[in-house]
């Protein structure tokens, strides 16, 4: 069946997305008017793996949007899923992009290839929707009462030749992200024996400069060895969490994040020099987008234009599940990360799909 389409830039679509998101949608994406509707004939599969910056932490400070294993805090409004939804609105109707998130809060590089085990309070629906998740009674704790061992299979088990694009953030927890947040952004915890910011940054520096590159290279090789020729792996850099205020803690946090990005650049340059069949891309456009929207290293203040959840904002309590959302992208952060990434993802998708512009198309 032939599909007749008009190829044009839709002012209506752009206005609609501007109204919904508050941000102009990239103008070069085409919109198709369909004269004969046919079901999708080609599907691209996007797999999202990694840590809390991929699972969706931060969008909700309660559990209303969470799914899958509770401790992973996956959210259907994560920047990755939002970006895929945006692209699905503008690609030809014969193409469909499916999105699958298997990232998990607290994940380290080792959890890409090994089981991730968490011992915490038992729940009734902890692993709903994820067959790779198991739970068994582990004992009892003062804070949680009856506790269970929550076990998630290696994330790499989800990678195979059916996957077209893998999205990934990884390495933050290996460098001590949680300790950095406690020491550099919530300094009052020092009264409970928490190390100073410069101490935890020094340990992070040792990891980033000593081990991160080799571990990142090894895990990406293992991931891409399962993928087909022509597929893509897109590693996302972490945004600079701290603002550019000239304070010691801000400078330290920004310096270690920038050092990690430099390591990622070197690792990907090396991997692509091997001539492998999978394209490996570092996405870091959002790092600049987050500037002026970063968090303050001050437990009694916050950035009113921030795109990250800060402890001084109303609505964030000291409940464990809500603490896991701190210093991750908030609703605005996920939305703007998605919009920033959609431009790159759209270009990649249009390169991957075999669709030519109809001869009778009219550019409006």
PDB file of C-alpha atoms in Angstrom, residues 1-5 32 34 36-44 88 90-97 350 353-356 358:
ATOM      1  CA  UNK A   1       0.000   0.000   0.000  1.00  0.00           C
ATOM      2  CA  UNK A   2       1.351   3.416  -0.945  1.00  0.00           C
ATOM      3  CA  UNK A   3       1.369   6.109   1.676  1.00  0.00           C
ATOM      4  CA  UNK A   4       0.674   9.621   0.481  1.00  0.00           C
ATOM      5  CA  UNK A   5       2.110  12.302   2.722  1.00  0.00           C
ATOM      6  CA  UNK A  32       3.510  14.106   8.157  1.00  0.00           C
ATOM      7  CA  UNK A  34      -1.397  11.053   6.382  1.00  0.00           C
ATOM      8  CA  UNK A  36      -3.911   6.727   4.031  1.00  0.00           C
ATOM      9  CA  UNK A  37      -3.253   5.428   7.532  1.00  0.00           C
ATOM     10  CA  UNK A  38      -1.345   2.155   7.806  1.00  0.00           C
ATOM     11  CA  UNK A  39      -0.072   0.323  10.887  1.00  0.00           C
ATOM     12  CA  UNK A  40       3.655   0.638  11.742  1.00  0.00           C
ATOM     13  CA  UNK A  41       5.853  -1.563   9.558  1.00  0.00           C
ATOM     14  CA  UNK A  42       9.186  -0.858  11.256  1.00  0.00           C
ATOM     15  CA  UNK A  43      10.012  -0.641  14.944  1.00  0.00           C
ATOM     16  CA  UNK A  44      13.052   0.789  16.675  1.00  0.00           C
ATOM     17  CA  UNK A  88       7.199   9.407  18.113  1.00  0.00           C
ATOM     18  CA  UNK A  90       7.023  13.512  14.398  1.00  0.00           C
ATOM     19  CA  UNK A  91       8.296  10.346  12.697  1.00  0.00           C
ATOM     20  CA  UNK A  92       6.377   8.717   9.827  1.00  0.00           C
ATOM     21  CA  UNK A  93       3.413   6.559  10.892  1.00  0.00           C
ATOM     22  CA  UNK A  94       5.130   3.489   9.458  1.00  0.00           C
ATOM     23  CA  UNK A  95       7.756   3.767  12.216  1.00  0.00           C
ATOM     24  CA  UNK A  96       7.267   3.176  15.934  1.00  0.00           C
ATOM     25  CA  UNK A  97       9.861   3.635  18.670  1.00  0.00           C
ATOM     26  CA  UNK A 350      16.020   9.582  10.775  1.00  0.00           C
ATOM     27  CA  UNK A 353      15.001   4.395   9.385  1.00  0.00           C
ATOM     28  CA  UNK A 354      14.690   3.640   5.696  1.00  0.00           C
ATOM     29  CA  UNK A 355      12.187   6.281   4.657  1.00  0.00           C
ATOM     30  CA  UNK A 356      12.514   8.547   1.653  1.00  0.00           C
ATOM     31  CA  UNK A 358       7.571  11.068  -1.200  1.00  0.00           C
TER      32      UNK A 358
END
